[in-house]
XYZ file of N, CA and C in Angstrom:
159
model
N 74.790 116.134 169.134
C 74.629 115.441 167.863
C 73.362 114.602 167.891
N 73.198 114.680 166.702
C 71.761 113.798 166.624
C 72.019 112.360 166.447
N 71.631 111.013 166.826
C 71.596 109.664 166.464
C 71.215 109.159 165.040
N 70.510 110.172 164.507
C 70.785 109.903 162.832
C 71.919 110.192 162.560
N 72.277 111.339 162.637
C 73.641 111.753 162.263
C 75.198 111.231 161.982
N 75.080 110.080 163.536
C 75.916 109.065 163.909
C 75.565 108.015 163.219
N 74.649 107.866 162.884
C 73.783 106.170 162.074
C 74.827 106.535 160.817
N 74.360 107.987 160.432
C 74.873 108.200 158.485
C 76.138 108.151 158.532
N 76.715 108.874 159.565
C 78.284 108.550 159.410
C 78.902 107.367 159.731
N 78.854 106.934 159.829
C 78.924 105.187 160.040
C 78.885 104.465 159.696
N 77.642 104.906 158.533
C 77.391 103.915 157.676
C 78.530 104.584 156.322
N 78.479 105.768 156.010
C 79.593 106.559 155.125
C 80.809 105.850 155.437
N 81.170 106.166 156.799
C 82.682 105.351 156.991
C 82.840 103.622 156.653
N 81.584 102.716 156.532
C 81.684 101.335 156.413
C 81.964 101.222 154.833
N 80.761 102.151 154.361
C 80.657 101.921 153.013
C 82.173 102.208 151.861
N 83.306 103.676 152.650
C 84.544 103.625 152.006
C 85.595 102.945 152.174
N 84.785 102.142 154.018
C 86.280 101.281 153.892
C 86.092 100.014 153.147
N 84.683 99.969 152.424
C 84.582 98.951 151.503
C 84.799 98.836 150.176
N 84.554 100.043 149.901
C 85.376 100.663 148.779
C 86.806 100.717 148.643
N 87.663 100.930 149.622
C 88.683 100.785 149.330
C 89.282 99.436 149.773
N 88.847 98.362 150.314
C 88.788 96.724 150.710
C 89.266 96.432 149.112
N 87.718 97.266 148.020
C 87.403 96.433 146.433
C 88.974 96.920 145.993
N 88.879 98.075 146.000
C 90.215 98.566 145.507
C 91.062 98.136 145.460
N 91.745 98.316 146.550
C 93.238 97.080 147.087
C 92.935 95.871 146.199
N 91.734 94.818 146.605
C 92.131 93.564 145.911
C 91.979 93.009 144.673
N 91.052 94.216 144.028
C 91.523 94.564 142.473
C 92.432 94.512 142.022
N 93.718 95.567 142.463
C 94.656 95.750 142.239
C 95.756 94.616 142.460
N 95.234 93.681 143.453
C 96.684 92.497 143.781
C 95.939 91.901 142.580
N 94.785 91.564 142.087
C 93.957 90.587 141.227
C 95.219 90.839 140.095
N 95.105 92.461 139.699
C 95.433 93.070 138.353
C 96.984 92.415 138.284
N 97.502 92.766 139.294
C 98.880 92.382 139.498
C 99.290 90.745 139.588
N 98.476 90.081 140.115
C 98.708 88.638 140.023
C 98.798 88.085 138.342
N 97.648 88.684 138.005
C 97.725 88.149 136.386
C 98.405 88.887 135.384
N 98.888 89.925 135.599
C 99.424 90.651 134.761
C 100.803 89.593 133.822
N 101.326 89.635 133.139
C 102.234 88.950 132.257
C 103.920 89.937 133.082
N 104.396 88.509 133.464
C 105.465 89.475 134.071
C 106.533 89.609 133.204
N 107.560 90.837 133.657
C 108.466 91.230 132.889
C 109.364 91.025 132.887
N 110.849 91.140 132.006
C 111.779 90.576 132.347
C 112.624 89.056 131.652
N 113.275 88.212 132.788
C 113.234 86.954 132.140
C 112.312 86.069 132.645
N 111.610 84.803 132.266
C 111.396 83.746 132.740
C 112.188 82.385 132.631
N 112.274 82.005 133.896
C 112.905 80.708 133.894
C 112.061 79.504 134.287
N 112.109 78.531 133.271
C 111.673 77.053 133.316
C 111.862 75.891 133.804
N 111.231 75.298 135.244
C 112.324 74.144 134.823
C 111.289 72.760 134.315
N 111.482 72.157 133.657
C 110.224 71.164 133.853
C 110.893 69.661 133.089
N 110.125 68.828 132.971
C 110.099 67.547 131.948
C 111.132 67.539 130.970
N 111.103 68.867 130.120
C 111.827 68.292 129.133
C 113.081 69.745 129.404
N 113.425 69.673 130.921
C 114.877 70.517 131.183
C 114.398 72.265 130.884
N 115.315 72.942 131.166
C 115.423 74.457 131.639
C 114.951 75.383 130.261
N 114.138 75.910 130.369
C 114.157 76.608 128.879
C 114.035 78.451 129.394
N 114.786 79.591 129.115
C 114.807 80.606 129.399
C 114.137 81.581 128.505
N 113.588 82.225 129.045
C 112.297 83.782 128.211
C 112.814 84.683 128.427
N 113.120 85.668 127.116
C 112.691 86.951 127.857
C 111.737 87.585 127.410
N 111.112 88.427 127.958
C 109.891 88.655 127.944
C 110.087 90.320 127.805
């Protein structure tokens, strides 16, 4: 094998596992903010107030 060869693949393999690094934490991003489903429950200041959503 040639030492370029090894340079490019290497750099190929850094570059998708960075790509898929973005991916993944896109996806928790997407999921963190997403509006969740279901019920919500409250508790706060002025006592328990229940959602459904």
């Amino acid at each position: 094998m040639q030492l370029g060869a090894i340079n490019r693949n290497t750099l190929y393999l850094i570059v998708g596992a960075l790509a898929v690094v973005v991916v993944v934490l896109a996806y928790q991003l997407y999921q963190d903010r997403k509006e969740p489903q279901g019920m919500q429950i409250n508790v706060g200041p002025g006592g328990i107030s229940i959602e459904k959503k």
